[in-house]
Amino acid sequence: MSNMTELVITETNSMTAVGGNADETADSFFSGHSRIAYDETLEDEKGRPVKTAVMDYWGERDSDEAGFMEKVAGKCLRDLCARYFGDGSRVDDLFFFLGLPSDRRPGPSTDERKTIWTTRLENKLLRYAERVHVTFFSTGNPSAIHGVQNAARILNAHPQGVCIVGGVDSLLSEDTLAWLASDWRLVSESHGRQHGLFPSHAAGFFIIETEQGAEKRCRQPLARIIGHSLTTEPAPFVSELPCQGNGLTRAIRNVLEHNNTPPSSIDSIFCDLNGEHHRFKEWGFADIRCFPHNSPQLFHPSDCMGDVGAAWVPVLAGIATQGFKRGILGEKVMIVCSDDHGERGAMILCPYSK
């Protein structure tokens, strides 16, 4: 954990079920628009349709969900870079950090994800830099915060550097859906299945640089990164042990204490709560401990776009920066994420000002 007061976000983009870019995703979320619906192509064990949130605005999806997501991620990244490097500029070194699902979650293998979602994306970046350095983190929902940590380390040593942090995920692959269904985690028309998650998919990216670097390249910062934290929950969902929210509590306390940020200064929290009871119970423990006097306003966009797994951090960061830009959020926003396999993360953003 390190103080990151001079790091800024200068560009964001995302593709979700509710928007083909960061602006559209934020518009949909802040206006309450949802794309969650019963999917007649997916059924629970009783033959009843399951609720999902899918990108139905961007061509036909086929059975190769990993291939579809590679196309989505490629477009999302191209659009991000087209805006940032639109003047034809290039950099010597471009650092690319990609968050992916946990290695232990059923679905496309790590090798498949590395080849499809990393190597091909690297090739798309070569037009913008002399050298592209790629690192991926397969730790699920908070995984992009590993990218923020690495970006902080690199930019501390090389203040003129440019880093892209992102996340790509789909809970709609056949193996992942089967794993979720085996624990009755999907909402369907069957009796007693009204609580659970809505599987979805998304890609998101954001550019981090120093304030000094952004000024030199004439880029207007969208938000400042105050701090970040990663911890591990000793009793995650997959352990089947009773979770008391200890990992999430530590992640929140760490990011507050290491950056001398009083809990009362956090105006809003953007989180990956997805409708599952155990996730809200975990948040309840952390909320009571970390914000004993006043709970910040809580936003959980999965209510409109479904659960997007390892894409949550960049998607939430994009929504938060849009909220700052539109003047509808307070001075400090915290992003919190939890993964089924144990990792917990927190990050604090604030509007940019000189």
mmCIF file of C-alpha atoms in Angstrom:
data_model
loop_
_atom_site.group_PDB
_atom_site.id
_atom_site.type_symbol
_atom_site.label_atom_id
_atom_site.label_comp_id
_atom_site.label_asym_id
_atom_site.label_seq_id
_atom_site.Cartn_x
_atom_site.Cartn_y
_atom_site.Cartn_z
ATOM 1 C CA MET A 1 0.000 0.000 0.000
ATOM 2 C CA SER A 2 1.353 3.421 -0.848
ATOM 3 C CA ASN A 3 0.220 7.006 -0.886
ATOM 4 C CA MET A 4 -0.787 7.904 -4.440
ATOM 5 C CA THR A 5 -1.814 11.545 -4.126
ATOM 6 C CA GLU A 6 -0.227 12.583 -7.419
ATOM 7 C CA LEU A 7 -1.696 9.822 -9.587
ATOM 8 C CA VAL A 8 -4.584 10.760 -11.843
ATOM 9 C CA ILE A 9 -7.018 9.021 -14.182
ATOM 10 C CA THR A 10 -7.054 10.729 -17.572
ATOM 11 C CA GLU A 11 -9.303 8.475 -19.661
ATOM 12 C CA THR A 12 -11.827 5.679 -19.112
ATOM 13 C CA ASN A 13 -13.911 3.380 -21.252
ATOM 14 C CA SER A 14 -16.168 0.391 -20.774
ATOM 15 C CA MET A 15 -18.566 -1.847 -22.643
ATOM 16 C CA THR A 16 -21.356 -3.306 -20.543
ATOM 17 C CA ALA A 17 -24.872 -4.604 -21.009
ATOM 18 C CA VAL A 18 -26.183 -1.065 -20.498
ATOM 19 C CA GLY A 19 -23.742 0.903 -22.619
ATOM 20 C CA GLY A 20 -21.232 0.659 -25.448
ATOM 21 C CA ASN A 21 -18.855 3.132 -23.800
ATOM 22 C CA ALA A 22 -18.216 4.761 -20.420
ATOM 23 C CA ASP A 23 -20.604 7.660 -21.067
ATOM 24 C CA GLU A 24 -23.491 5.389 -22.067
ATOM 25 C CA THR A 25 -22.883 3.055 -19.134
ATOM 26 C CA ALA A 26 -22.956 6.000 -16.709
ATOM 27 C CA ASP A 27 -26.052 7.477 -18.391
ATOM 28 C CA SER A 28 -27.886 4.180 -18.021
ATOM 29 C CA PHE A 29 -26.851 3.694 -14.422
ATOM 30 C CA PHE A 30 -27.608 7.202 -13.170
ATOM 31 C CA SER A 31 -30.970 7.197 -14.983
ATOM 32 C CA GLY A 32 -31.902 3.759 -13.622
ATOM 33 C CA HIS A 33 -32.037 2.017 -16.991
ATOM 34 C CA SER A 34 -31.679 -1.784 -16.814
ATOM 35 C CA ARG A 35 -31.068 -4.575 -19.328
ATOM 36 C CA ILE A 36 -31.736 -7.449 -16.921
ATOM 37 C CA ALA A 37 -34.307 -9.843 -18.377
ATOM 38 C CA TYR A 38 -35.272 -13.495 -18.497
ATOM 39 C CA ASP A 39 -33.147 -15.330 -21.047
ATOM 40 C CA GLU A 40 -35.178 -17.997 -22.815
ATOM 41 C CA THR A 41 -31.960 -19.684 -24.010
ATOM 42 C CA LEU A 42 -30.808 -20.427 -20.445
ATOM 43 C CA GLU A 43 -32.765 -22.583 -18.006
ATOM 44 C CA ASP A 44 -32.403 -23.650 -14.388
ATOM 45 C CA GLU A 45 -32.650 -27.283 -13.234
ATOM 46 C CA LYS A 46 -36.457 -27.104 -13.476
ATOM 47 C CA GLY A 47 -36.463 -25.792 -17.033
ATOM 48 C CA ARG A 48 -37.382 -22.239 -16.014
ATOM 49 C CA PRO A 49 -35.626 -19.267 -17.693
ATOM 50 C CA VAL A 50 -32.765 -17.529 -15.895
ATOM 51 C CA LYS A 51 -32.325 -13.758 -15.639
ATOM 52 C CA THR A 52 -29.219 -12.342 -17.347
ATOM 53 C CA ALA A 53 -27.890 -9.032 -18.650
ATOM 54 C CA VAL A 54 -26.310 -9.306 -22.097
ATOM 55 C CA MET A 55 -24.870 -6.999 -24.745
ATOM 56 C CA ASP A 56 -27.693 -7.292 -27.245
ATOM 57 C CA TYR A 57 -26.759 -4.076 -29.041
ATOM 58 C CA TRP A 58 -23.518 -5.263 -30.654
ATOM 59 C CA GLY A 59 -24.205 -8.061 -33.114
ATOM 60 C CA GLU A 60 -25.076 -11.709 -32.583
ATOM 61 C CA ARG A 61 -23.269 -13.638 -29.877
ATOM 62 C CA ASP A 62 -22.256 -17.210 -30.637
ATOM 63 C CA SER A 63 -21.405 -20.114 -28.361
ATOM 64 C CA ASP A 64 -17.765 -18.989 -28.078
ATOM 65 C CA GLU A 65 -18.164 -16.548 -25.197
ATOM 66 C CA ALA A 66 -14.392 -16.145 -24.781
ATOM 67 C CA GLY A 67 -14.037 -15.185 -28.438
ATOM 68 C CA PHE A 68 -16.942 -12.752 -28.171
ATOM 69 C CA MET A 69 -15.343 -11.094 -25.138
ATOM 70 C CA GLU A 70 -12.025 -10.750 -26.977
ATOM 71 C CA LYS A 71 -13.852 -8.743 -29.650
ATOM 72 C CA VAL A 72 -15.606 -6.634 -27.004
ATOM 73 C CA ALA A 73 -12.367 -5.970 -25.122
ATOM 74 C CA GLY A 74 -10.573 -5.125 -28.351
ATOM 75 C CA LYS A 75 -13.156 -2.534 -29.356
ATOM 76 C CA CYS A 76 -13.271 -1.079 -25.844
ATOM 77 C CA LEU A 77 -9.487 -0.708 -25.779
ATOM 78 C CA ARG A 78 -9.300 0.702 -29.318
ATOM 79 C CA ASP A 79 -11.877 3.369 -28.498
ATOM 80 C CA LEU A 80 -10.025 4.309 -25.307
ATOM 81 C CA CYS A 81 -6.714 4.684 -27.144
ATOM 82 C CA ALA A 82 -8.303 6.514 -30.080
ATOM 83 C CA ARG A 83 -9.442 9.232 -27.689
ATOM 84 C CA TYR A 84 -6.211 9.402 -25.705
ATOM 85 C CA PHE A 85 -3.767 9.086 -28.627
ATOM 86 C CA GLY A 86 -6.064 10.786 -31.143
ATOM 87 C CA ASP A 87 -3.460 13.407 -31.998
ATOM 88 C CA GLY A 88 -1.119 10.715 -33.305
ATOM 89 C CA SER A 89 1.193 10.821 -30.301
ATOM 90 C CA ARG A 90 3.163 7.788 -29.126
ATOM 91 C CA VAL A 91 4.988 6.911 -25.930
ATOM 92 C CA ASP A 92 8.222 4.991 -25.437
ATOM 93 C CA ASP A 93 6.806 2.531 -22.906
ATOM 94 C CA LEU A 94 3.165 1.638 -22.343
ATOM 95 C CA PHE A 95 2.349 -0.536 -19.349
ATOM 96 C CA PHE A 96 -0.795 -2.650 -19.603
ATOM 97 C CA PHE A 97 -2.299 -4.408 -16.584
ATOM 98 C CA LEU A 98 -5.297 -6.670 -17.104
ATOM 99 C CA GLY A 99 -7.563 -8.136 -14.406
ATOM 100 C CA LEU A 100 -9.099 -11.541 -15.113
ATOM 101 C CA PRO A 101 -11.315 -14.068 -13.278
ATOM 102 C CA SER A 102 -9.823 -16.221 -10.555
ATOM 103 C CA ASP A 103 -7.833 -19.209 -11.789
ATOM 104 C CA ARG A 104 -10.081 -21.368 -9.620
ATOM 105 C CA ARG A 105 -13.396 -20.292 -11.127
ATOM 106 C CA PRO A 106 -14.765 -22.691 -13.767
ATOM 107 C CA GLY A 107 -14.722 -21.262 -17.264
ATOM 108 C CA PRO A 108 -12.111 -20.649 -19.980
ATOM 109 C CA SER A 109 -8.674 -21.776 -18.771
ATOM 110 C CA THR A 110 -5.981 -19.320 -17.697
ATOM 111 C CA ASP A 111 -3.986 -20.122 -20.828
ATOM 112 C CA GLU A 112 -7.009 -19.358 -23.010
ATOM 113 C CA ARG A 113 -7.604 -16.054 -21.236
ATOM 114 C CA LYS A 114 -3.931 -15.124 -21.463
ATOM 115 C CA THR A 115 -3.835 -15.847 -25.184
ATOM 116 C CA ILE A 116 -7.178 -14.345 -26.136
ATOM 117 C CA TRP A 117 -7.570 -11.456 -23.689
ATOM 118 C CA THR A 118 -3.925 -10.460 -23.227
ATOM 119 C CA THR A 119 -1.704 -11.297 -26.191
ATOM 120 C CA ARG A 120 -4.147 -10.003 -28.801
ATOM 121 C CA LEU A 121 -4.829 -6.843 -26.808
ATOM 122 C CA GLU A 122 -1.086 -6.240 -26.575
ATOM 123 C CA ASN A 123 -0.864 -6.251 -30.370
ATOM 124 C CA LYS A 124 -3.526 -3.534 -30.545
ATOM 125 C CA LEU A 125 -1.385 -1.293 -28.327
ATOM 126 C CA LEU A 126 1.820 -1.495 -30.376
ATOM 127 C CA ARG A 127 0.673 1.334 -32.653
ATOM 128 C CA TYR A 128 0.747 3.688 -29.672
ATOM 129 C CA ALA A 129 4.097 2.813 -28.087
ATOM 130 C CA GLU A 130 7.627 1.666 -28.906
ATOM 131 C CA ARG A 131 7.352 -1.003 -26.245
ATOM 132 C CA VAL A 132 4.299 -2.565 -24.574
ATOM 133 C CA HIS A 133 4.642 -4.334 -21.230
ATOM 134 C CA VAL A 134 1.763 -6.651 -20.296
ATOM 135 C CA THR A 135 0.950 -8.169 -16.911
ATOM 136 C CA PHE A 136 -2.261 -9.945 -16.005
ATOM 137 C CA PHE A 137 -3.778 -10.784 -12.616
ATOM 138 C CA SER A 138 -6.226 -13.674 -12.292
ATOM 139 C CA THR A 139 -7.784 -12.842 -8.926
ATOM 140 C CA GLY A 140 -11.345 -11.951 -9.847
ATOM 141 C CA ASN A 141 -13.402 -8.910 -8.923
ATOM 142 C CA PRO A 142 -10.662 -6.745 -7.285
ATOM 143 C CA SER A 143 -7.951 -7.868 -9.742
ATOM 144 C CA ALA A 144 -7.556 -4.515 -11.512
ATOM 145 C CA ILE A 145 -6.399 -2.977 -8.222
ATOM 146 C CA HIS A 146 -3.234 -5.050 -8.668
ATOM 147 C CA GLY A 147 -2.781 -3.008 -11.835
ATOM 148 C CA VAL A 148 -3.218 0.228 -9.884
ATOM 149 C CA GLN A 149 -0.582 -0.905 -7.388
ATOM 150 C CA ASN A 150 1.868 -1.749 -10.148
ATOM 151 C CA ALA A 151 1.128 1.500 -11.951
ATOM 152 C CA ALA A 152 1.910 3.407 -8.738
ATOM 153 C CA ARG A 153 5.269 1.657 -8.427
ATOM 154 C CA ILE A 154 6.217 2.255 -12.068
ATOM 155 C CA LEU A 155 5.085 5.878 -12.157
ATOM 156 C CA ASN A 156 6.944 6.618 -8.949
ATOM 157 C CA ALA A 157 10.156 5.571 -10.731
ATOM 158 C CA HIS A 158 9.167 6.927 -14.168
ATOM 159 C CA PRO A 159 6.866 9.951 -13.707
ATOM 160 C CA GLN A 160 6.429 10.415 -17.467
ATOM 161 C CA GLY A 161 5.073 6.893 -17.983
ATOM 162 C CA VAL A 162 1.588 5.879 -19.104
ATOM 163 C CA CYS A 163 -0.285 2.887 -17.660
ATOM 164 C CA ILE A 164 -3.521 1.252 -18.785
ATOM 165 C CA VAL A 165 -5.424 -0.760 -16.190
ATOM 166 C CA GLY A 166 -8.338 -2.933 -17.201
ATOM 167 C CA GLY A 167 -10.534 -5.917 -16.559
ATOM 168 C CA VAL A 168 -12.403 -8.361 -18.815
ATOM 169 C CA ASP A 169 -14.846 -11.022 -17.690
ATOM 170 C CA SER A 170 -17.941 -13.005 -18.557
ATOM 171 C CA LEU A 171 -20.106 -15.039 -16.227
ATOM 172 C CA LEU A 172 -21.995 -16.317 -19.267
ATOM 173 C CA SER A 173 -19.644 -19.081 -20.392
ATOM 174 C CA GLU A 174 -21.178 -22.546 -20.182
ATOM 175 C CA ASP A 175 -18.882 -23.850 -17.439
ATOM 176 C CA THR A 176 -19.250 -20.721 -15.308
ATOM 177 C CA LEU A 177 -23.039 -20.795 -15.559
ATOM 178 C CA ALA A 178 -23.090 -24.483 -14.604
ATOM 179 C CA TRP A 179 -20.921 -23.752 -11.548
ATOM 180 C CA LEU A 180 -23.192 -20.896 -10.442
ATOM 181 C CA ALA A 181 -26.321 -22.976 -11.049
ATOM 182 C CA SER A 182 -24.960 -25.858 -8.973
ATOM 183 C CA ASP A 183 -25.242 -23.657 -5.882
ATOM 184 C CA TRP A 184 -28.604 -22.149 -6.864
ATOM 185 C CA ARG A 185 -27.006 -18.733 -7.314
ATOM 186 C CA LEU A 186 -28.928 -17.673 -10.429
ATOM 187 C CA VAL A 187 -32.273 -15.861 -10.330
ATOM 188 C CA SER A 188 -34.979 -17.707 -12.261
ATOM 189 C CA GLU A 189 -38.757 -18.134 -12.424
ATOM 190 C CA SER A 190 -38.606 -21.147 -10.095
ATOM 191 C CA HIS A 191 -40.035 -20.809 -6.588
ATOM 192 C CA GLY A 192 -37.423 -19.658 -4.065
ATOM 193 C CA ARG A 193 -35.015 -18.433 -6.753
ATOM 194 C CA GLN A 194 -35.734 -14.707 -6.492
ATOM 195 C CA HIS A 195 -32.463 -13.979 -4.677
ATOM 196 C CA GLY A 196 -29.161 -14.326 -6.469
ATOM 197 C CA LEU A 197 -26.992 -12.777 -9.146
ATOM 198 C CA PHE A 198 -27.654 -11.833 -12.753
ATOM 199 C CA PRO A 199 -24.722 -13.150 -14.840
ATOM 200 C CA SER A 200 -23.346 -10.665 -17.332
ATOM 201 C CA HIS A 201 -20.154 -9.682 -19.129
ATOM 202 C CA ALA A 202 -18.092 -6.519 -19.617
ATOM 203 C CA ALA A 203 -14.742 -4.987 -20.476
ATOM 204 C CA GLY A 204 -13.348 -1.806 -18.955
ATOM 205 C CA PHE A 205 -10.105 0.173 -19.024
ATOM 206 C CA PHE A 206 -8.694 3.388 -17.597
ATOM 207 C CA ILE A 207 -5.441 5.295 -18.082
ATOM 208 C CA ILE A 208 -3.307 6.272 -15.097
ATOM 209 C CA GLU A 209 -0.434 8.728 -15.157
ATOM 210 C CA THR A 210 1.159 11.294 -12.884
ATOM 211 C CA GLU A 211 -0.153 14.816 -12.743
ATOM 212 C CA GLN A 212 3.212 15.902 -14.143
ATOM 213 C CA GLY A 213 2.962 13.488 -17.064
ATOM 214 C CA ALA A 214 -0.629 14.465 -17.849
ATOM 215 C CA GLU A 215 0.309 18.150 -17.887
ATOM 216 C CA LYS A 216 3.228 17.520 -20.236
ATOM 217 C CA ARG A 217 0.966 15.586 -22.630
ATOM 218 C CA CYS A 218 -1.843 18.164 -22.299
ATOM 219 C CA ARG A 219 -4.290 15.602 -20.918
ATOM 220 C CA GLN A 220 -7.025 16.794 -18.561
ATOM 221 C CA PRO A 221 -7.324 14.527 -15.490
ATOM 222 C CA LEU A 222 -10.775 13.158 -14.688
ATOM 223 C CA ALA A 223 -10.075 12.091 -11.105
ATOM 224 C CA ARG A 224 -7.310 11.711 -8.581
ATOM 225 C CA ILE A 225 -6.443 8.358 -6.985
ATOM 226 C CA ILE A 226 -5.999 8.833 -3.253
ATOM 227 C CA GLY A 227 -5.181 5.268 -2.237
ATOM 228 C CA HIS A 228 -5.815 1.565 -2.640
ATOM 229 C CA SER A 229 -5.702 -1.674 -0.678
ATOM 230 C CA LEU A 230 -5.859 -5.436 -1.260
ATOM 231 C CA THR A 231 -6.479 -8.109 1.377
ATOM 232 C CA THR A 232 -7.642 -11.722 1.590
ATOM 233 C CA GLU A 233 -10.831 -12.955 3.249
ATOM 234 C CA PRO A 234 -10.111 -16.034 5.419
ATOM 235 C CA ALA A 235 -13.621 -17.420 4.907
ATOM 236 C CA PRO A 236 -14.686 -16.679 1.316
ATOM 237 C CA PHE A 237 -17.809 -18.111 -0.306
ATOM 238 C CA VAL A 238 -16.044 -21.131 -1.796
ATOM 239 C CA SER A 239 -14.700 -22.184 1.619
ATOM 240 C CA GLU A 240 -18.249 -22.765 2.947
ATOM 241 C CA LEU A 241 -17.056 -21.277 6.271
ATOM 242 C CA PRO A 242 -19.085 -18.524 7.988
ATOM 243 C CA CYS A 243 -17.833 -15.177 6.720
ATOM 244 C CA GLN A 244 -17.673 -12.276 9.179
ATOM 245 C CA GLY A 245 -16.424 -9.713 6.684
ATOM 246 C CA ASN A 246 -12.921 -9.587 8.130
ATOM 247 C CA GLY A 247 -11.144 -9.327 4.780
ATOM 248 C CA LEU A 248 -13.345 -6.536 3.449
ATOM 249 C CA THR A 249 -13.083 -4.721 6.786
ATOM 250 C CA ARG A 250 -9.278 -4.799 6.595
ATOM 251 C CA ALA A 251 -9.267 -3.601 2.988
ATOM 252 C CA ILE A 252 -11.429 -0.583 3.847
ATOM 253 C CA ARG A 253 -9.596 0.246 7.068
ATOM 254 C CA ASN A 254 -6.216 -0.031 5.348
ATOM 255 C CA VAL A 255 -7.102 2.388 2.559
ATOM 256 C CA LEU A 256 -8.559 4.864 5.058
ATOM 257 C CA GLU A 257 -5.783 4.694 7.648
ATOM 258 C CA HIS A 258 -2.802 4.628 5.297
ATOM 259 C CA ASN A 259 -4.025 7.769 3.582
ATOM 260 C CA ASN A 260 -5.231 9.614 6.704
ATOM 261 C CA THR A 261 -8.770 9.666 5.359
ATOM 262 C CA PRO A 262 -11.480 9.855 8.031
ATOM 263 C CA PRO A 263 -14.465 7.545 7.395
ATOM 264 C CA SER A 264 -16.813 10.526 7.584
ATOM 265 C CA SER A 265 -15.169 12.054 4.497
ATOM 266 C CA ILE A 266 -16.307 9.201 2.220
ATOM 267 C CA ASP A 267 -19.465 10.437 0.498
ATOM 268 C CA SER A 268 -20.287 7.440 -1.710
ATOM 269 C CA ILE A 269 -19.324 3.821 -2.179
ATOM 270 C CA PHE A 270 -19.478 2.065 -5.527
ATOM 271 C CA CYS A 271 -19.442 -1.678 -5.030
ATOM 272 C CA ASP A 272 -19.939 -5.044 -6.712
ATOM 273 C CA LEU A 273 -22.807 -6.213 -4.495
ATOM 274 C CA ASN A 274 -24.792 -8.470 -6.806
ATOM 275 C CA GLY A 275 -28.003 -9.440 -5.027
ATOM 276 C CA GLU A 276 -26.666 -12.478 -3.161
ATOM 277 C CA HIS A 277 -27.509 -12.584 0.526
ATOM 278 C CA HIS A 278 -24.034 -13.571 1.704
ATOM 279 C CA ARG A 279 -22.486 -10.577 -0.069
ATOM 280 C CA PHE A 280 -24.817 -8.090 1.644
ATOM 281 C CA LYS A 281 -24.168 -9.798 4.977
ATOM 282 C CA GLU A 282 -20.425 -9.374 4.461
ATOM 283 C CA TRP A 283 -20.893 -5.723 3.553
ATOM 284 C CA GLY A 284 -23.031 -5.237 6.686
ATOM 285 C CA PHE A 285 -20.155 -6.383 8.922
ATOM 286 C CA ALA A 286 -17.683 -4.081 7.165
ATOM 287 C CA ASP A 287 -20.071 -1.121 7.124
ATOM 288 C CA ILE A 288 -20.761 -1.256 10.862
ATOM 289 C CA ARG A 289 -17.075 -1.525 11.713
ATOM 290 C CA CYS A 290 -15.649 0.991 9.250
ATOM 291 C CA PHE A 291 -18.441 3.594 9.163
ATOM 292 C CA PRO A 292 -19.936 3.427 12.679
ATOM 293 C CA HIS A 293 -21.359 6.947 12.702
ATOM 294 C CA ASN A 294 -22.682 7.427 9.181
ATOM 295 C CA SER A 295 -22.913 5.022 6.261
ATOM 296 C CA PRO A 296 -21.917 6.536 2.904
ATOM 297 C CA GLN A 297 -24.363 6.450 0.025
ATOM 298 C CA LEU A 298 -24.140 2.963 -1.473
ATOM 299 C CA PHE A 299 -24.292 2.341 -5.224
ATOM 300 C CA HIS A 300 -24.448 -1.203 -6.635
ATOM 301 C CA PRO A 301 -24.707 -1.052 -10.459
ATOM 302 C CA SER A 302 -25.260 -4.803 -10.771
ATOM 303 C CA ASP A 303 -28.945 -3.956 -10.272
ATOM 304 C CA CYS A 304 -29.013 -2.660 -13.844
ATOM 305 C CA MET A 305 -26.093 -4.321 -15.657
ATOM 306 C CA GLY A 306 -25.716 -7.663 -13.874
ATOM 307 C CA ASP A 307 -22.542 -9.074 -12.321
ATOM 308 C CA VAL A 308 -19.445 -8.382 -14.435
ATOM 309 C CA GLY A 309 -16.843 -10.112 -12.236
ATOM 310 C CA ALA A 310 -13.242 -9.085 -12.908
ATOM 311 C CA ALA A 311 -14.375 -6.063 -14.947
ATOM 312 C CA TRP A 312 -15.900 -4.365 -11.891
ATOM 313 C CA VAL A 313 -13.021 -2.074 -10.867
ATOM 314 C CA PRO A 314 -12.613 -0.308 -14.248
ATOM 315 C CA VAL A 315 -16.396 -0.205 -14.812
ATOM 316 C CA LEU A 316 -16.990 1.351 -11.386
ATOM 317 C CA ALA A 317 -14.075 3.763 -11.842
ATOM 318 C CA GLY A 318 -15.603 4.882 -15.139
ATOM 319 C CA ILE A 319 -19.011 5.494 -13.559
ATOM 320 C CA ALA A 320 -17.435 7.385 -10.646
ATOM 321 C CA THR A 321 -15.366 9.669 -12.892
ATOM 322 C CA GLN A 322 -18.478 10.413 -14.938
ATOM 323 C CA GLY A 323 -20.270 11.247 -11.696
ATOM 324 C CA PHE A 324 -17.491 13.705 -10.792
ATOM 325 C CA LYS A 325 -17.621 15.222 -14.275
ATOM 326 C CA ARG A 326 -21.376 15.761 -13.972
ATOM 327 C CA GLY A 327 -21.124 17.163 -10.447
ATOM 328 C CA ILE A 328 -23.506 14.611 -8.957
ATOM 329 C CA LEU A 329 -21.133 12.944 -6.480
ATOM 330 C CA GLY A 330 -19.386 14.201 -3.374
ATOM 331 C CA GLU A 331 -15.698 14.828 -2.828
ATOM 332 C CA LYS A 332 -14.583 11.263 -2.108
ATOM 333 C CA VAL A 333 -15.756 7.968 -3.587
ATOM 334 C CA MET A 334 -14.638 4.529 -2.468
ATOM 335 C CA ILE A 335 -14.713 1.497 -4.751
ATOM 336 C CA VAL A 336 -14.939 -1.881 -3.002
ATOM 337 C CA CYS A 337 -14.928 -5.369 -4.536
ATOM 338 C CA SER A 338 -14.987 -8.938 -3.225
ATOM 339 C CA ASP A 339 -14.307 -12.190 -5.054
ATOM 340 C CA ASP A 340 -15.772 -15.628 -4.362
ATOM 341 C CA HIS A 341 -12.242 -16.998 -3.977
ATOM 342 C CA GLY A 342 -11.047 -14.608 -1.279
ATOM 343 C CA GLU A 343 -9.495 -11.397 -2.542
ATOM 344 C CA ARG A 344 -10.909 -8.089 -1.306
ATOM 345 C CA GLY A 345 -10.038 -4.630 -2.598
ATOM 346 C CA ALA A 346 -10.735 -0.969 -1.964
ATOM 347 C CA MET A 347 -9.741 2.222 -3.755
ATOM 348 C CA ILE A 348 -10.534 5.891 -3.104
ATOM 349 C CA LEU A 349 -11.065 8.482 -5.842
ATOM 350 C CA CYS A 350 -11.780 12.202 -5.688
ATOM 351 C CA PRO A 351 -12.439 14.892 -8.318
ATOM 352 C CA TYR A 352 -9.345 16.406 -9.823
ATOM 353 C CA SER A 353 -8.345 19.888 -8.797
ATOM 354 C CA LYS A 354 -5.059 21.766 -8.957
#
